[in-house]
Short mmCIF file of C-alpha atoms and ligand atoms in Angstrom, two decimals:
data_model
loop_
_atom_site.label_atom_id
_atom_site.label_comp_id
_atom_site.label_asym_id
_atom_site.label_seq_id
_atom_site.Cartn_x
_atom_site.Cartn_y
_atom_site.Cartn_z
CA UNK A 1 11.00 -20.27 -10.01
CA UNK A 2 13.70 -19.18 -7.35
CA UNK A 3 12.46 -19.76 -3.48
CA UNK A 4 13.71 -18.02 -0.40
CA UNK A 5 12.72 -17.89 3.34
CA UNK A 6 10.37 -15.45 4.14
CA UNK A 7 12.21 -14.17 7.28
CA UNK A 8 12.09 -15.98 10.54
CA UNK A 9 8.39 -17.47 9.63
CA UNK A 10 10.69 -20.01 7.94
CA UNK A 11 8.66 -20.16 4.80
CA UNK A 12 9.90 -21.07 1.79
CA UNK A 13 8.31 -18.72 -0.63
CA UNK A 14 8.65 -17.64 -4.24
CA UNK A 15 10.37 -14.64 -4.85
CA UNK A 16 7.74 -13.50 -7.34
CA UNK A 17 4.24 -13.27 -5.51
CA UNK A 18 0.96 -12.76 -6.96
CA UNK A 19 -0.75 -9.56 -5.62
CA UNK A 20 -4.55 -9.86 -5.83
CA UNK A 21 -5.44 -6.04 -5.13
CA UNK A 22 -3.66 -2.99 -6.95
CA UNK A 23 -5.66 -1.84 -10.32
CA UNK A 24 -6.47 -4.71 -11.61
CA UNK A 25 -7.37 -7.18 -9.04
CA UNK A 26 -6.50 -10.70 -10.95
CA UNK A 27 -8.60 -8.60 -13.78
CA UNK A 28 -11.70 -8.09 -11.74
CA UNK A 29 -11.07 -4.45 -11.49
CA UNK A 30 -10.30 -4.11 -15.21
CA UNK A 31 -13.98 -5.63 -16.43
CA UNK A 32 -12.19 -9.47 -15.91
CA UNK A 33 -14.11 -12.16 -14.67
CA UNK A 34 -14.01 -14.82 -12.25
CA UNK A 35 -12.93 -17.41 -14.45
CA UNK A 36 -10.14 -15.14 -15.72
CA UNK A 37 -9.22 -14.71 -12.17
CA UNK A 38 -9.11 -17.98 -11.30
CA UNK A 39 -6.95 -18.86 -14.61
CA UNK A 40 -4.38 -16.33 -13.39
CA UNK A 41 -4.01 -17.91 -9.93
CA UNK A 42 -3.45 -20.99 -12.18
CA UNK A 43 -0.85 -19.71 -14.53
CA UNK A 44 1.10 -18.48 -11.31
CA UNK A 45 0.92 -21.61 -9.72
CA UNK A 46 1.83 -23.57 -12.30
CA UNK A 47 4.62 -21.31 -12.78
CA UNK A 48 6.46 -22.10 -9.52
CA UNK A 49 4.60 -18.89 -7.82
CA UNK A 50 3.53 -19.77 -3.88
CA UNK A 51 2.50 -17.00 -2.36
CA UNK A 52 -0.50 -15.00 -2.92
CA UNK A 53 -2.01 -12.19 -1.49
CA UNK A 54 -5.14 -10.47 -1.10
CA UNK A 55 -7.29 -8.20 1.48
CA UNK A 56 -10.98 -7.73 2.65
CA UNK A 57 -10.65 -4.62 0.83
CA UNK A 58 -9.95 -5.52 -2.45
CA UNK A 59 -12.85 -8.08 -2.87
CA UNK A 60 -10.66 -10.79 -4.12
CA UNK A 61 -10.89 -13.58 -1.07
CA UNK A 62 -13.58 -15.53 -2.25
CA UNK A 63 -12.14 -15.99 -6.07
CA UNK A 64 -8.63 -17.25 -4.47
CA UNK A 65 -10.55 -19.45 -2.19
CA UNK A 66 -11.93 -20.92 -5.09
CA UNK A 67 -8.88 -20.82 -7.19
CA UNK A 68 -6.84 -22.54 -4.46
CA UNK A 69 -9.22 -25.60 -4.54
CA UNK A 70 -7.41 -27.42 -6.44
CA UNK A 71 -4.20 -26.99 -5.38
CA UNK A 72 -2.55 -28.33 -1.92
CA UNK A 73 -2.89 -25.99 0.67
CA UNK A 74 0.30 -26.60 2.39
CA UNK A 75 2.42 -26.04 -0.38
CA UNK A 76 0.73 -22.04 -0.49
CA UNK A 77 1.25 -19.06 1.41
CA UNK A 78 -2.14 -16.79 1.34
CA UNK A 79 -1.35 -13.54 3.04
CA UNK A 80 -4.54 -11.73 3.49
CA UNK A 81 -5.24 -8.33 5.85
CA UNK A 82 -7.86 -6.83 7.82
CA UNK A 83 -10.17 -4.04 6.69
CA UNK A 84 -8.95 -1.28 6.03
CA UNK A 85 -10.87 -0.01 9.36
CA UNK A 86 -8.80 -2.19 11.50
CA UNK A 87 -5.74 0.59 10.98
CA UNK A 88 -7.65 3.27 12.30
CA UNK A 89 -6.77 4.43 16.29
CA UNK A 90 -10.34 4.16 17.07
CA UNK A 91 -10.56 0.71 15.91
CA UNK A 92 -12.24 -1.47 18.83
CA UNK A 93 -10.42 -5.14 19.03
CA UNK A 94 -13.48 -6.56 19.94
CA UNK A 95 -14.51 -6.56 16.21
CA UNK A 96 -11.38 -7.83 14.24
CA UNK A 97 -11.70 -11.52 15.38
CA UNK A 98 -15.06 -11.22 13.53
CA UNK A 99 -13.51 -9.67 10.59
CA UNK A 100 -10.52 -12.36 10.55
CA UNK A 101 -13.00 -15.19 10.81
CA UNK A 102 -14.85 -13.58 8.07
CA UNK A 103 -11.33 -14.21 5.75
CA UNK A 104 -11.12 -17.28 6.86
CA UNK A 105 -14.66 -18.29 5.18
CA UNK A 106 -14.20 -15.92 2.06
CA UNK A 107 -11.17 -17.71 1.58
CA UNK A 108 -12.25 -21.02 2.65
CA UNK A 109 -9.38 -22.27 4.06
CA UNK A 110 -8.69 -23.49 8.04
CA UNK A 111 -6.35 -20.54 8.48
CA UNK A 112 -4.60 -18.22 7.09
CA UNK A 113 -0.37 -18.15 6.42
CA UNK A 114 -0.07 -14.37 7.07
CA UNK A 115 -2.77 -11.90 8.56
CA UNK A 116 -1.77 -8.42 8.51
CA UNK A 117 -3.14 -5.41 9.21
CA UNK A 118 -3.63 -3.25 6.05
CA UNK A 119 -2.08 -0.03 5.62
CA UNK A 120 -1.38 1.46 8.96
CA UNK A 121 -0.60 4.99 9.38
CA UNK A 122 1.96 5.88 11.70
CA UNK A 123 -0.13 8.06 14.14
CA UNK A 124 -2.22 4.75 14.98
CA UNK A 125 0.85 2.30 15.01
CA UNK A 126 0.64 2.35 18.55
CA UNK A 127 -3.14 1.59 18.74
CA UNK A 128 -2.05 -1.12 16.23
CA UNK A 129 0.37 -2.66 18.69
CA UNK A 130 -1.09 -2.38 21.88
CA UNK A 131 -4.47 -3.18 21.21
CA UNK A 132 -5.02 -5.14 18.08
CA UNK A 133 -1.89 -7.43 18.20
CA UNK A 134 -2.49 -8.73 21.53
CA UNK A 135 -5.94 -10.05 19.80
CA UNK A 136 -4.75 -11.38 16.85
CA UNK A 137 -1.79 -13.42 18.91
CA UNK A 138 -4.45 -15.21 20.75
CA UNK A 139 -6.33 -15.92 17.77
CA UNK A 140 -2.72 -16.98 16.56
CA UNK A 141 -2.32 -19.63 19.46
CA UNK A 142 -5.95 -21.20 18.17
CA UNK A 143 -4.39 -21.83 14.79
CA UNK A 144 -6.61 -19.59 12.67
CA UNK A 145 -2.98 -17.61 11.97
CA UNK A 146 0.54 -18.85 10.94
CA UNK A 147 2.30 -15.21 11.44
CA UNK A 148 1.25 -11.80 11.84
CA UNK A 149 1.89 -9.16 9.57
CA UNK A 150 1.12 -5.09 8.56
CA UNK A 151 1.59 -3.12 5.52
CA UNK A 152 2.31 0.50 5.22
CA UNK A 153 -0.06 3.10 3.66
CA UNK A 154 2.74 4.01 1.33
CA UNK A 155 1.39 7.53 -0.05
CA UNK A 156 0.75 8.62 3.63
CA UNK A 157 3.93 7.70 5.20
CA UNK A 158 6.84 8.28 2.58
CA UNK A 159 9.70 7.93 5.16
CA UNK A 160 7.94 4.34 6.33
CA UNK A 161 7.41 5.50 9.65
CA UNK A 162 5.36 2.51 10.59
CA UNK A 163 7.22 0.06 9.51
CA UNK A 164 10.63 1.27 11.09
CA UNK A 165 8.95 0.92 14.45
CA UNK A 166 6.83 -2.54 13.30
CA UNK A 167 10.02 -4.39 12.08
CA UNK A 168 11.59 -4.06 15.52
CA UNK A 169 9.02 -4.78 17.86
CA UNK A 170 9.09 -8.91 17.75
CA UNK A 171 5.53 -9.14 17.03
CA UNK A 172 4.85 -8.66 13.15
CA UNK A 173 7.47 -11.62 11.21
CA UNK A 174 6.12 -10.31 7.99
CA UNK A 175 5.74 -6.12 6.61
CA UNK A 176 5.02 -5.39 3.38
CA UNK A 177 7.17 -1.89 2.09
CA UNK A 178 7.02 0.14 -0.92
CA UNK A 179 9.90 0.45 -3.06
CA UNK A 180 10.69 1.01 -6.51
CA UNK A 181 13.15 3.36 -8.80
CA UNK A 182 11.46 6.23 -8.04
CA UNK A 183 10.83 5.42 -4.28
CA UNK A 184 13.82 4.26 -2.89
CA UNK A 185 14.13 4.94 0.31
CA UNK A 186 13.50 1.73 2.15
CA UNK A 187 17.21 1.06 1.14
CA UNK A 188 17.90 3.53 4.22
CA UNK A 189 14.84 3.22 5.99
CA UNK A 190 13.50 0.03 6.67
CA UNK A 191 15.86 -3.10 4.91
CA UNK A 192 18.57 -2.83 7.80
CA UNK A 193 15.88 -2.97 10.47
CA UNK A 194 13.89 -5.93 8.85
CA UNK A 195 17.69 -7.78 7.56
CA UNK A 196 18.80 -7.19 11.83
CA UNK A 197 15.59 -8.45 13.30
CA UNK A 198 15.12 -11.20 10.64
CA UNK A 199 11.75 -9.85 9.61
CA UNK A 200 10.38 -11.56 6.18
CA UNK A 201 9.63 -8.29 3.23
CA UNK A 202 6.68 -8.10 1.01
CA UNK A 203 7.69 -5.25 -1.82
CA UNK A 204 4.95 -3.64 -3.32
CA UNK A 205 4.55 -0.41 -5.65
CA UNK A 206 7.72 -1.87 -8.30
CA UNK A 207 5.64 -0.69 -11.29
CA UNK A 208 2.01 0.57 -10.69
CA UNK A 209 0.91 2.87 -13.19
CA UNK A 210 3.88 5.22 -13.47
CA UNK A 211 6.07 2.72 -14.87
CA UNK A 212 3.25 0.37 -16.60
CA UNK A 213 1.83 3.66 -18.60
CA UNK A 214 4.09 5.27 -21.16
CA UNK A 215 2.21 8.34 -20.60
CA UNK A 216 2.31 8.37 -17.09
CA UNK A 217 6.06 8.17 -17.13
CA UNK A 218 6.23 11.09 -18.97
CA UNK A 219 3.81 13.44 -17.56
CA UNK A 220 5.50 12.23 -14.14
CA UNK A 221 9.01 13.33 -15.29
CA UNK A 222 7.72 16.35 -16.69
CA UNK A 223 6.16 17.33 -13.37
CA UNK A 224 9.60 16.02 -11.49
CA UNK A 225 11.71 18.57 -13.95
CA UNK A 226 9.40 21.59 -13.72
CA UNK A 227 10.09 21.41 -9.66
CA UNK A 228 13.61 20.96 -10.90
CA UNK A 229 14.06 17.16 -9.44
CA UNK A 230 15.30 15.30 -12.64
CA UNK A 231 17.26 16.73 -15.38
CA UNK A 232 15.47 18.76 -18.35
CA UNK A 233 16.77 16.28 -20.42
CA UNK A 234 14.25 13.20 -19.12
CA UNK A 235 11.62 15.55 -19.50
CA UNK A 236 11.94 16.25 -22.95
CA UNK A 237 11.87 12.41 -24.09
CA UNK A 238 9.01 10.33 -24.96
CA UNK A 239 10.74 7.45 -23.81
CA UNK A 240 12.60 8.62 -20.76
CA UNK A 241 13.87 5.16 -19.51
CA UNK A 242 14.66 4.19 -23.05
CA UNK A 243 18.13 3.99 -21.80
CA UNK A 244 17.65 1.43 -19.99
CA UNK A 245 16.50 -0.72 -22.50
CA UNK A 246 19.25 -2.61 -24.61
CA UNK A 247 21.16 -5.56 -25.60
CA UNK A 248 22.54 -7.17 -22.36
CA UNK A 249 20.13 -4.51 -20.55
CA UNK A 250 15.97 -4.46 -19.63
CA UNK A 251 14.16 -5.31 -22.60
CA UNK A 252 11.29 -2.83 -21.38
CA UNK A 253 10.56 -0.23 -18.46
CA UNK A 254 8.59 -3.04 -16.74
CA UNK A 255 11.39 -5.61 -16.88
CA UNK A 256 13.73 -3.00 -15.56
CA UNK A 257 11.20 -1.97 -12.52
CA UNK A 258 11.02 -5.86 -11.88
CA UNK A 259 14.65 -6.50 -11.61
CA UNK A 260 15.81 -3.46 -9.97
CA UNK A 261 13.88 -4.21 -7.28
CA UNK A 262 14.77 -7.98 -7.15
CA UNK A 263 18.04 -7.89 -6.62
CA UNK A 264 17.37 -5.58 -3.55
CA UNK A 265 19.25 -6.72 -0.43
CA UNK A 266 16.72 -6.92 2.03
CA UNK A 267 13.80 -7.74 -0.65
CA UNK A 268 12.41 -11.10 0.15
CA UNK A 269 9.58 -11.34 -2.33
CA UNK A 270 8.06 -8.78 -5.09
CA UNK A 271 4.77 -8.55 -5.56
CA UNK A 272 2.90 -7.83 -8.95
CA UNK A 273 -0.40 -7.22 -9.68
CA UNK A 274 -2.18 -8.17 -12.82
CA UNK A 275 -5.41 -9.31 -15.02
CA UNK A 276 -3.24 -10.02 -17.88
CA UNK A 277 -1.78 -14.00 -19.01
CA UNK A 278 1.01 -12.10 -20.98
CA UNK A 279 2.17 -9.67 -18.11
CA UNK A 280 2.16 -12.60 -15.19
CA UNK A 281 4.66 -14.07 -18.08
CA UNK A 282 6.81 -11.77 -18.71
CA UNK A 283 6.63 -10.25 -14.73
CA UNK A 284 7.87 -13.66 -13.81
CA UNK A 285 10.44 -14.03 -16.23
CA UNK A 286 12.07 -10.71 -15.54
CA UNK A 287 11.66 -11.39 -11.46
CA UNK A 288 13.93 -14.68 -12.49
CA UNK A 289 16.62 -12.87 -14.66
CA UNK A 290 20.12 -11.30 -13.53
CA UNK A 291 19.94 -7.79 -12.10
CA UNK A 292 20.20 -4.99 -14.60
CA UNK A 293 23.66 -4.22 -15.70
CA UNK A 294 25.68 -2.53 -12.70
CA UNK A 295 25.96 1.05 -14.44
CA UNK A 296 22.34 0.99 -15.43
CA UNK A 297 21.90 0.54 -11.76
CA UNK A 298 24.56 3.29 -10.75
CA UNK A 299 22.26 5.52 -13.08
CA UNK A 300 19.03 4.91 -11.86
CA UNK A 301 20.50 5.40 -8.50
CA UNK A 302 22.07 8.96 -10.04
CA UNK A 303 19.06 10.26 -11.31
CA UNK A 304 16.10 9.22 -9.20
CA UNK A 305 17.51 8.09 -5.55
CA UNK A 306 16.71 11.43 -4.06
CA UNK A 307 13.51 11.04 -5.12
CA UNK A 308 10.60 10.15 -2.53
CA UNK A 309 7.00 9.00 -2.77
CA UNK A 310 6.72 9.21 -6.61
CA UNK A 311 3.96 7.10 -8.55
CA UNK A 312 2.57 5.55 -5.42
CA UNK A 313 -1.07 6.23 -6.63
CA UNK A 314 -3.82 3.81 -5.16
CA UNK A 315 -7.01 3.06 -6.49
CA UNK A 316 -9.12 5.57 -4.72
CA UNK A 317 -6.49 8.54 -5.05
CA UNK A 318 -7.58 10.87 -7.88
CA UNK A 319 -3.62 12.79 -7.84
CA UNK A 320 -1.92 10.26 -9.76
CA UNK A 321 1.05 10.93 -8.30
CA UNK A 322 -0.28 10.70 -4.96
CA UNK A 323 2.60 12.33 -2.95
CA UNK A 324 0.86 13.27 0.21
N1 NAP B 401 -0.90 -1.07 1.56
C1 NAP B 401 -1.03 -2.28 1.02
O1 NAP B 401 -1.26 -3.20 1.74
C2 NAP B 401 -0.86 -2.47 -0.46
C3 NAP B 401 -0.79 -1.39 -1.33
C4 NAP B 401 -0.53 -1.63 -2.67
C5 NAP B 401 -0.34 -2.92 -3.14
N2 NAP B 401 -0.42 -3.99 -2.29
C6 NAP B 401 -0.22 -5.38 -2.77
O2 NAP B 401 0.83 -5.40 -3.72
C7 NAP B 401 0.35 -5.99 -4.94
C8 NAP B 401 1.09 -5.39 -6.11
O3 NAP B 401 0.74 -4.02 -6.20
P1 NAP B 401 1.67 -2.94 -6.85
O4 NAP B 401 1.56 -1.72 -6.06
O5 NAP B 401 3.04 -3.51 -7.01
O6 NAP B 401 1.01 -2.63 -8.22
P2 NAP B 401 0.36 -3.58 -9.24
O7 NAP B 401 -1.03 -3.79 -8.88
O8 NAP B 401 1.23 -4.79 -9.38
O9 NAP B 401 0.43 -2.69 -10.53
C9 NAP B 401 0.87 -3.16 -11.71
C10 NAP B 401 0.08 -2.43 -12.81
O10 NAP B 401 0.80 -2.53 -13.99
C11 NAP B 401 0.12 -3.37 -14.93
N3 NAP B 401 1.11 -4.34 -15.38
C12 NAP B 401 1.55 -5.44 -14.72
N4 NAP B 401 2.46 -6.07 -15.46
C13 NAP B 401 2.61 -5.36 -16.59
C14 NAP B 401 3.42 -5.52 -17.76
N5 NAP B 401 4.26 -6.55 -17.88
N6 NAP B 401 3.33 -4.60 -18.74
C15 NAP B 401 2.48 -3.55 -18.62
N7 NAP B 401 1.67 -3.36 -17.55
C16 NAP B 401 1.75 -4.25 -16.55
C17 NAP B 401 -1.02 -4.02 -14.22
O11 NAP B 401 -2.16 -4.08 -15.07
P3 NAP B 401 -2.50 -5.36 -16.00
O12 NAP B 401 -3.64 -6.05 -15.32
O13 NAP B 401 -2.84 -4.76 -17.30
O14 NAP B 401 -1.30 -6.22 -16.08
C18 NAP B 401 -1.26 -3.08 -13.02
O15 NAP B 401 -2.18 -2.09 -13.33
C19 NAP B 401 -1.15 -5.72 -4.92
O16 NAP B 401 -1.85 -6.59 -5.75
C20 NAP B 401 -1.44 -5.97 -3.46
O17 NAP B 401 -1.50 -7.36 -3.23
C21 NAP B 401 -0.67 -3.78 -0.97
#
């Protein structure tokens, strides 16, 4: 495993960080069970991975607080995040201390390494701030949190409106940004704010379904060339990225998602999601190879770096492109 500092929380972390939420949800969303859960947590420990994170929302805090049982808690990060009620503007403050101590049980651990609040939209960033920081830094000061944190609500703010404001106002160390080949934008948008204020970068969205489902893919770049964003030509292939896959190059679409976003300046650790033994394998060895060769990267940048919001579907979202 390779290690870096998450920001100015100091953490060393793993670059490759097991998400618990996404589809699958360590399996349990893809008709997995607990003990399969708690044997991927396992496999990712024992592969050098250290951080882990989950949510109230995705129902996954009390199998990693079982999982982590038997490993030392001070040599794991466990980000976690509010409900997903805590980023509306009408949230009342009074209630998140409840819902934070509620983590804090379903996890089962004294506190927790990074509490953020999960998927704010930019209209209530400024409830966000002003009313539920100020909370959660107090609770901070008891010890319950190491370092505050908040994610953006990727489908519903494609020019990362929140987290161009977040990563320069001192409070959150920690954001969590979606970026991947087809979604590239952070590059401009939010790295140079988070590298100048020293602000630690959680990358989610790398594969998700668009790059995970050969179908997908397609359909996607069928769509994309009918509105006359990407070339006729990557519409008419069954294997569009097929290029990219070679000797000296990605040895799939999912390696090549993994390491283009790796090798990000800016990216401290990538997230993946999955239920699968064989994917957290092959996820972490591609997060540990060499970047992609540089004119693979030149053409990825060619053909898809004007391209915003694509495959950011979430679990609830029926559009499965989700662009809106
Ligand atoms: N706003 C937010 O706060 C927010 C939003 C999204 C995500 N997140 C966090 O980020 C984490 C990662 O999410 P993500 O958006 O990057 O998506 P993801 O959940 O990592 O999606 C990966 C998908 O591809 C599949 N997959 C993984 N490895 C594969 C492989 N090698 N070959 C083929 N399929 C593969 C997985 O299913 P299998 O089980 O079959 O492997 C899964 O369905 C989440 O778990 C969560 O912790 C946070």
């Amino acid at each position: 495993m390779d290690y870096t500092t998450l920001g100015r929380t100091g953490m060393r972390v793993s670059v490759a960080g097991l998400g618990c939420g996404g589809f699958s949800r360590l399996g349990l969303g893809t008709g997995g069970d607990e003990k399969g859960a708690i044997a991927i947590v396992h496999h990712a420990a024992a592969s050098g991975v250290n951080l882990f994170d989950t949510a109230a929302a995705y129902g996954t805090e009390p199998v990693l607080g079982k999982a982590i049982k038997t490993l030392r808690r001070d040599d794991i990060v466990i980000c976690t995040k509010a409900p997903f009620s805590w980023s509306s503007g009408r949230a009342d403050p009074a209630g998140l201390v409840a819902s934070l101590d509620n983590s804090l049980r379903q996890l089962d651990t004294p506190y927790i390494d990074v509490y953020q609040l999960h998927g704010v939209p930019p209209s209530n960033y400024a409830h966000a701030l002003e009313q539920l920081a100020p909370v959660l830094l107090r609770e901070k000061e008891k010890g319950k949190i190491r370092f505050l944190g908040i994610t953006e609500t990727a489908p519903h703010d494609l020019q990362h409106e929140t987290l161009h404001r977040a990563a320069q106002d001192g409070v959150w160390d920690v954001v969590m940004v979606g970026f991947s080949m087809m979604h590239q934008n952070a590059r401009e948008r939010v790295f140079p704010v988070t590298r100048a204020h020293k602000v630690g970068t959680l990358l989610m969205f790398a594969v998700r379904n668009v790059f995970s489902q050969p179908g997908r893919l397609a359909a996607t770049l069928r769509e994309l060339a009918v509105e006359g964003q990407v070339s006729a030509a990557l519409a008419d292939s069954d294997n569009p990225l097929g290029f990219l896959i070679h000797e000296g190059g990605a040895t799939s679409v999912v390696d090549a998602c993994y390491r283009y976003v790796r090798n990000e300046p800016g990216v401290d650790v990538v997230l993946f999601g999955t239920g699968n033994p064989a994917h957290l394998k092959t996820n972490i060895e591609s997060l540990l190879k060499p970047p992609l060769p540089v004119a693979d990267h030149r053409k990825i940048g060619k053909l898809f770096g004007h391209l915003v919001g694509v495959g950011l579907d979430a679990p609830h979202l029926s559009n499965p492109r989700a662009r809106t």
